[in-house]
Each structure stands twice: as C-alpha cells, then as structure tokens.
Amino acid sequence: MNLHEYQGKELLNSFGVRIQRGIVADNHKKAVEAAKQLAEETGTGWWVVKAQIHAGGRGKGGGVKLAKSLAEVESISENIIGMMLVTPQTSEKGKKVHQVLIAEDVYYPGDSEPEEYYMSVLLNRATGKNMIMYSTEGGMDIETVAEETPHLIFTEEIDPLLGIQAFQARKIAFNLGLSGNALKEMTKFVTSLYTAFVKSDASLFEINPVLKTSDDKILAVDSKVTLDDNALFRHKDLAALRDLREENEIEVEANAAGLNYVDLDGNVGCMVNGAGLAMSTMDLIKQSGGEPANFLDVGGTADAKRVETAFRIILKDDNVKAILVNIFGGIVRCDRVAQGVIDAYKNMGDAIKVPIIVRLQGTNAIEAKQLIDDSGLAVISATEFQEAADKVQQVLA
Ligand code: GDP
Ligand code: MN
C-alpha cells in the first residue's frame, strides 16, 4: 500500500524527522486557509502547491508550483485540483488530482545554493539486510543518476538485528560532504528515517529531495512511502490512510471478493486456479496472438459463486473479447468446476457477450468436458493446453 506525500511526511515527522511543513486541502478556499495558517505557524510568505497523487515526477508534469501570494495559492490550487495530471510515472491519461498539499517554501529566496540530496531505505533481498541508498544528486530522477553517474550513488547496509549504528549515520553525512551543524542534523535525520522505516513495517521510504538550507537545517521536501500489506494488520492507524481513489477500481473489488486479480491491457480475459498456471496461461494467450487482459487466480475453490464473481469482474473490462478458463482439477474435481461454470453462466443471463473457452484437466476431466458440451451454452471446451490456445485464436480471428 502506498501513502500520499503528505501522509508520508506526517509519519516521518512523528518519528522526529524534520519535514517541509504543509497542510492538505481539497478545494481552493481551504487551500487559502491552509496557507494563512502555515504563515502564522512558520512565518512563511511563499508557498508551494503540490498535487497529491500516487505517482512521482509531479514537478515535471506541472503538479508542483510556487505561489508568492495568497491570490496565487488560490488560483494555482483551483487549476491543479480536479486536473488529470500526467507525469513520467503515470499513464498517458494521467491521474486525477483530488487534493493539494500547501507547503511552506523552504528554498529561501536569495539562498543561492540550496543543496538537494537523495535518500531511500529499502530491503536488499540479496543480503537479507536493510539498505540506505543515498546520493549527492538529489532532486532529479534517481534512475538517470544510476545510469549516467553510478559512482554518485552510495549504499549503506544495516543489519536488521543491530539497527543503525551511530558510525553509519555519520559516514552517510560525511559522504554527502557535510560538516559542522549540518553533519549533526543529517546524522539525526538518517537515524530517525531508519527508525520510521522499521517501526512502520515499510518496504520503501524514498525522500527526494532531502534539502539542506543555507542555515544548515536538513529536511524532507518529498516522501514516497510503501507499506508492507502483510504487516498492515498491526498498524490500524496506517491502514486507515489507504486512498482507494488512487487504486484500480476493478482490482479493489476483486481483492475484496478474495480473488487475486491484476488488471492488464490485453483483450483475452483469463480465469485460472493457481498463480503458476495463471502465468503460463498468460504466456499461452500471447503465443496464440492475443494479449492477456488480466491475471486472475481464483484459488482452490472454483465453485459456481466464485466463478460467477470472477466472470463479472473480468467482464468489467471493455477490452475483453474472449475469456479463457483454465483449471487444473487436483483437489477440486473438474466436473464440479464445469458445473460451476455452467451455473454461473446461466445465472448471469445475457451478461456474457464474449466467447468462453474452458479447458479442464485433471480429476474427472472427461466427465467435465461432457457436461460442457451437453450444456447447450456458447461455451467451447478443450482438454489440451495448445488446443485451448488454438480455440482462443479462432474466436479472435
Ligand atoms: P516530484 O516531482 O513528484 O518528485 O515532487 P517533489 O516534492 O520532489 O517536488 C518537485 C520539485 O519542486 C523539487 O525537486 C523542488 O525543486 C521543487 N520544490 C519543492 N518544494 C519547494 C519549495 O518549498 N520551494 C521551491 N522553490 N521549490 C520547491
Ligand atoms: Mn520528488
């Protein structure tokens, strides 16, 4: 699960990480109120208006703008809220902006050289340790830095049992070229950031840029936080931060129904039991000249109710021109699945307008094929993998 920038910053702040302060607003009137309140609390006279969407590169897409007066806060917020923001990390359509963060301007006017750094905390699966990745080249795409100047990216591995050691935090500050008070500030920043990562069961914290002001304060100007879904049960407060508007609607519905579903761009829907079989079925669809419209693992119990839910979810995608059902009957008997498909089909009336190819293999596969063939429904049966692919190809042609 991903957090918005403003949520990530509040989380960081609760662990003692210094942040660029801000207040979130969902309309331009509230944005002005937020700006006034920030001015009182921080003394700022300039603000940045930042679109809150689950995607980076907002600056490049026009989703981060400096406002030098309350009137500008109002007009910029009015423009940004409701827009479809396109960034290098969104689709061509972009993402709808529902709210903006009004933040204090921390790049002091007249500050000739604000220093921007990059810093992230993540798990290094190869070593089984946490890792702090950091660079002097903040504020730009870390992918570009990795490609063009990889020697400017440093990593520090943290033993999860020992936690971050004082010498490691100092080393990071040194490598970033800091000294004096800025070094002390950075040491504290890194330590608090690492603690926040561990305590919130995150899988990624990325701060780009981390800013050093001319008076040697170190603060987080941006935040990208990904939490580990498997640990959310012990963070009810964090789970409540989930913004379903940012997620794929069909995926949210499928997950609520207990189906493992991922939306894809293709034209052939598929319903499979088992993730491995689902992967190979997607390969098969590609080989037969189609493109998978989704990944869908119905799991072990492919009964009529579950099959019906799966059909309904697959059919929400208008691009679907055919559906391939590929079930291996190991524990579940194929004839039961076939009956499930038939019942679901009948139950849905004329909601199914695309051809369905069903391949059932395993226990009672022959009885299952017979059931399908005798059903009188527009369902095409197949027993072999390739045969199923060929039939998909025929209906697409
Ligand atoms: P991203 O583009 O989605 O990564 O959004 P960021 O939060 O990183 O903001 C993009 C850029 O906006 C930053 O790299 C900064 O250069 C700029 N920016 C952010 N905060 C301020 C601010 O307080 N004042 C000024 N002048 N620029 C800012
Ligand atoms: Mn950023």
PDB file of N, CA, C and O in Angstrom, residues 1-37:
ATOM      1  N   MET A   1       0.839  -1.192   0.000  1.00  0.00           N
ATOM      2  CA  MET A   1       0.000   0.000   0.000  1.00  0.00           C
ATOM      3  C   MET A   1       0.886   1.259   0.000  1.00  0.00           C
ATOM      4  O   MET A   1       1.871   1.324   0.727  1.00  0.00           O
ATOM      5  N   ASN A   2       0.501   2.211  -0.837  1.00  0.00           N
ATOM      6  CA  ASN A   2       1.277   3.445  -0.926  1.00  0.00           C
ATOM      7  C   ASN A   2       0.606   4.578  -0.153  1.00  0.00           C
ATOM      8  O   ASN A   2      -0.615   4.613  -0.033  1.00  0.00           O
ATOM      9  N   LEU A   3       1.409   5.496   0.334  1.00  0.00           N
ATOM     10  CA  LEU A   3       0.878   6.676   1.017  1.00  0.00           C
ATOM     11  C   LEU A   3       1.032   7.890   0.110  1.00  0.00           C
ATOM     12  O   LEU A   3       1.857   7.894  -0.799  1.00  0.00           O
ATOM     13  N   HIS A   4       0.248   8.907   0.380  1.00  0.00           N
ATOM     14  CA  HIS A   4       0.449  10.195  -0.272  1.00  0.00           C
ATOM     15  C   HIS A   4       1.675  10.874   0.351  1.00  0.00           C
ATOM     16  O   HIS A   4       2.056  10.578   1.487  1.00  0.00           O
ATOM     17  N   GLU A   5       2.204  11.832  -0.390  1.00  0.00           N
ATOM     18  CA  GLU A   5       3.344  12.610   0.131  1.00  0.00           C
ATOM     19  C   GLU A   5       3.039  13.188   1.519  1.00  0.00           C
ATOM     20  O   GLU A   5       3.845  13.067   2.447  1.00  0.00           O
ATOM     21  N   TYR A   6       1.856  13.797   1.674  1.00  0.00           N
ATOM     22  CA  TYR A   6       1.561  14.470   2.949  1.00  0.00           C
ATOM     23  C   TYR A   6       1.445  13.469   4.090  1.00  0.00           C
ATOM     24  O   TYR A   6       1.863  13.745   5.220  1.00  0.00           O
ATOM     25  N   GLN A   7       0.912  12.274   3.786  1.00  0.00           N
ATOM     26  CA  GLN A   7       0.785  11.251   4.823  1.00  0.00           C
ATOM     27  C   GLN A   7       2.164  10.722   5.227  1.00  0.00           C
ATOM     28  O   GLN A   7       2.450  10.522   6.403  1.00  0.00           O
ATOM     29  N   GLY A   8       3.005  10.514   4.217  1.00  0.00           N
ATOM     30  CA  GLY A   8       4.359  10.036   4.477  1.00  0.00           C
ATOM     31  C   GLY A   8       5.138  11.019   5.326  1.00  0.00           C
ATOM     32  O   GLY A   8       5.862  10.648   6.257  1.00  0.00           O
ATOM     33  N   LYS A   9       4.958  12.310   5.008  1.00  0.00           N
ATOM     34  CA  LYS A   9       5.675  13.329   5.767  1.00  0.00           C
ATOM     35  C   LYS A   9       5.215  13.373   7.224  1.00  0.00           C
ATOM     36  O   LYS A   9       6.027  13.507   8.136  1.00  0.00           O
ATOM     37  N   GLU A  10       3.884  13.253   7.427  1.00  0.00           N
ATOM     38  CA  GLU A  10       3.387  13.267   8.804  1.00  0.00           C
ATOM     39  C   GLU A  10       3.928  12.078   9.584  1.00  0.00           C
ATOM     40  O   GLU A  10       4.291  12.189  10.756  1.00  0.00           O
ATOM     41  N   LEU A  11       3.987  10.936   8.900  1.00  0.00           N
ATOM     42  CA  LEU A  11       4.527   9.737   9.538  1.00  0.00           C
ATOM     43  C   LEU A  11       5.996   9.964   9.919  1.00  0.00           C
ATOM     44  O   LEU A  11       6.421   9.669  11.039  1.00  0.00           O
ATOM     45  N   LEU A  12       6.766  10.496   8.981  1.00  0.00           N
ATOM     46  CA  LEU A  12       8.179  10.784   9.250  1.00  0.00           C
ATOM     47  C   LEU A  12       8.323  11.730  10.427  1.00  0.00           C
ATOM     48  O   LEU A  12       9.139  11.526  11.327  1.00  0.00           O
ATOM     49  N   ASN A  13       7.500  12.768  10.403  1.00  0.00           N
ATOM     50  CA  ASN A  13       7.578  13.779  11.453  1.00  0.00           C
ATOM     51  C   ASN A  13       7.305  13.187  12.833  1.00  0.00           C
ATOM     52  O   ASN A  13       7.920  13.568  13.827  1.00  0.00           O
ATOM     53  N   SER A  14       6.385  12.194  12.875  1.00  0.00           N
ATOM     54  CA  SER A  14       6.062  11.588  14.170  1.00  0.00           C
ATOM     55  C   SER A  14       7.250  10.792  14.719  1.00  0.00           C
ATOM     56  O   SER A  14       7.280  10.453  15.894  1.00  0.00           O
ATOM     57  N   PHE A  15       8.215  10.490  13.865  1.00  0.00           N
ATOM     58  CA  PHE A  15       9.435   9.813  14.333  1.00  0.00           C
ATOM     59  C   PHE A  15      10.604  10.790  14.478  1.00  0.00           C
ATOM     60  O   PHE A  15      11.750  10.380  14.607  1.00  0.00           O
ATOM     61  N   GLY A  16      10.307  12.072  14.419  1.00  0.00           N
ATOM     62  CA  GLY A  16      11.348  13.068  14.657  1.00  0.00           C
ATOM     63  C   GLY A  16      12.143  13.479  13.431  1.00  0.00           C
ATOM     64  O   GLY A  16      13.177  14.119  13.547  1.00  0.00           O
ATOM     65  N   VAL A  17      11.666  13.114  12.234  1.00  0.00           N
ATOM     66  CA  VAL A  17      12.343  13.561  11.017  1.00  0.00           C
ATOM     67  C   VAL A  17      11.845  14.967  10.692  1.00  0.00           C
ATOM     68  O   VAL A  17      10.636  15.205  10.657  1.00  0.00           O
ATOM     69  N   ARG A  18      12.768  15.889  10.442  1.00  0.00           N
ATOM     70  CA  ARG A  18      12.345  17.252  10.113  1.00  0.00           C
ATOM     71  C   ARG A  18      11.774  17.269   8.687  1.00  0.00           C
ATOM     72  O   ARG A  18      12.353  16.688   7.772  1.00  0.00           O
ATOM     73  N   ILE A  19      10.624  17.936   8.533  1.00  0.00           N
ATOM     74  CA  ILE A  19       9.979  17.967   7.213  1.00  0.00           C
ATOM     75  C   ILE A  19       9.651  19.396   6.785  1.00  0.00           C
ATOM     76  O   ILE A  19       9.594  20.303   7.620  1.00  0.00           O
ATOM     77  N   GLN A  20       9.453  19.548   5.499  1.00  0.00           N
ATOM     78  CA  GLN A  20       8.854  20.777   4.977  1.00  0.00           C
ATOM     79  C   GLN A  20       7.397  20.710   5.420  1.00  0.00           C
ATOM     80  O   GLN A  20       6.691  19.760   5.089  1.00  0.00           O
ATOM     81  N   ARG A  21       6.942  21.714   6.180  1.00  0.00           N
ATOM     82  CA  ARG A  21       5.609  21.599   6.759  1.00  0.00           C
ATOM     83  C   ARG A  21       4.524  21.987   5.770  1.00  0.00           C
ATOM     84  O   ARG A  21       4.738  22.814   4.887  1.00  0.00           O
ATOM     85  N   GLY A  22       3.365  21.361   5.931  1.00  0.00           N
ATOM     86  CA  GLY A  22       2.283  21.633   4.993  1.00  0.00           C
ATOM     87  C   GLY A  22       0.937  21.193   5.525  1.00  0.00           C
ATOM     88  O   GLY A  22       0.856  20.484   6.525  1.00  0.00           O
ATOM     89  N   ILE A  23      -0.109  21.646   4.846  1.00  0.00           N
ATOM     90  CA  ILE A  23      -1.485  21.288   5.217  1.00  0.00           C
ATOM     91  C   ILE A  23      -2.207  20.899   3.932  1.00  0.00           C
ATOM     92  O   ILE A  23      -2.100  21.592   2.915  1.00  0.00           O
ATOM     93  N   VAL A  24      -2.942  19.786   3.986  1.00  0.00           N
ATOM     94  CA  VAL A  24      -3.604  19.299   2.787  1.00  0.00           C
ATOM     95  C   VAL A  24      -4.977  19.971   2.629  1.00  0.00           C
ATOM     96  O   VAL A  24      -5.608  20.329   3.621  1.00  0.00           O
ATOM     97  N   ALA A  25      -5.400  20.176   1.371  1.00  0.00           N
ATOM     98  CA  ALA A  25      -6.687  20.834   1.117  1.00  0.00           C
ATOM     99  C   ALA A  25      -7.331  20.224  -0.122  1.00  0.00           C
ATOM    100  O   ALA A  25      -6.636  19.882  -1.070  1.00  0.00           O
ATOM    101  N   ASP A  26      -8.686  20.107  -0.096  1.00  0.00           N
ATOM    102  CA  ASP A  26      -9.340  19.506  -1.263  1.00  0.00           C
ATOM    103  C   ASP A  26     -10.149  20.514  -2.086  1.00  0.00           C
ATOM    104  O   ASP A  26     -10.840  20.136  -3.019  1.00  0.00           O
ATOM    105  N   ASN A  27     -10.053  21.809  -1.728  1.00  0.00           N
ATOM    106  CA  ASN A  27     -10.577  22.831  -2.636  1.00  0.00           C
ATOM    107  C   ASN A  27      -9.788  24.125  -2.442  1.00  0.00           C
ATOM    108  O   ASN A  27      -9.032  24.258  -1.482  1.00  0.00           O
ATOM    109  N   HIS A  28      -9.946  25.082  -3.373  1.00  0.00           N
ATOM    110  CA  HIS A  28      -9.059  26.249  -3.350  1.00  0.00           C
ATOM    111  C   HIS A  28      -9.314  27.196  -2.179  1.00  0.00           C
ATOM    112  O   HIS A  28      -8.416  27.902  -1.746  1.00  0.00           O
ATOM    113  N   LYS A  29     -10.547  27.184  -1.646  1.00  0.00           N
ATOM    114  CA  LYS A  29     -10.823  28.023  -0.470  1.00  0.00           C
ATOM    115  C   LYS A  29     -10.049  27.490   0.736  1.00  0.00           C
ATOM    116  O   LYS A  29      -9.415  28.250   1.478  1.00  0.00           O
ATOM    117  N   LYS A  30     -10.133  26.178   0.917  1.00  0.00           N
ATOM    118  CA  LYS A  30      -9.406  25.572   2.038  1.00  0.00           C
ATOM    119  C   LYS A  30      -7.909  25.741   1.847  1.00  0.00           C
ATOM    120  O   LYS A  30      -7.150  25.824   2.817  1.00  0.00           O
ATOM    121  N   ALA A  31      -7.473  25.769   0.585  1.00  0.00           N
ATOM    122  CA  ALA A  31      -6.048  25.945   0.303  1.00  0.00           C
ATOM    123  C   ALA A  31      -5.566  27.289   0.836  1.00  0.00           C
ATOM    124  O   ALA A  31      -4.482  27.398   1.428  1.00  0.00           O
ATOM    125  N   VAL A  32      -6.400  28.318   0.648  1.00  0.00           N
ATOM    126  CA  VAL A  32      -6.028  29.647   1.135  1.00  0.00           C
ATOM    127  C   VAL A  32      -5.985  29.663   2.657  1.00  0.00           C
ATOM    128  O   VAL A  32      -5.059  30.214   3.266  1.00  0.00           O
ATOM    129  N   GLU A  33      -6.982  29.020   3.285  1.00  0.00           N
ATOM    130  CA  GLU A  33      -6.977  28.918   4.756  1.00  0.00           C
ATOM    131  C   GLU A  33      -5.709  28.220   5.236  1.00  0.00           C
ATOM    132  O   GLU A  33      -5.085  28.633   6.213  1.00  0.00           O
ATOM    133  N   ALA A  34      -5.357  27.145   4.536  1.00  0.00           N
ATOM    134  CA  ALA A  34      -4.157  26.387   4.909  1.00  0.00           C
ATOM    135  C   ALA A  34      -2.921  27.269   4.795  1.00  0.00           C
ATOM    136  O   ALA A  34      -2.050  27.263   5.678  1.00  0.00           O
ATOM    137  N   ALA A  35      -2.861  28.061   3.738  1.00  0.00           N
ATOM    138  CA  ALA A  35      -1.697  28.938   3.528  1.00  0.00           C
ATOM    139  C   ALA A  35      -1.590  29.971   4.654  1.00  0.00           C
ATOM    140  O   ALA A  35      -0.501  30.239   5.165  1.00  0.00           O
ATOM    141  N   LYS A  36      -2.752  30.525   5.040  1.00  0.00           N
ATOM    142  CA  LYS A  36      -2.747  31.523   6.122  1.00  0.00           C
ATOM    143  C   LYS A  36      -2.253  30.888   7.419  1.00  0.00           C
ATOM    144  O   LYS A  36      -1.437  31.465   8.137  1.00  0.00           O
ATOM    145  N   GLN A  37      -2.778  29.701   7.701  1.00  0.00           N
ATOM    146  CA  GLN A  37      -2.393  29.020   8.944  1.00  0.00           C
ATOM    147  C   GLN A  37      -0.891  28.715   8.953  1.00  0.00           C
ATOM    148  O   GLN A  37      -0.227  28.888   9.972  1.00  0.00           O
TER     149      GLN A  37
END
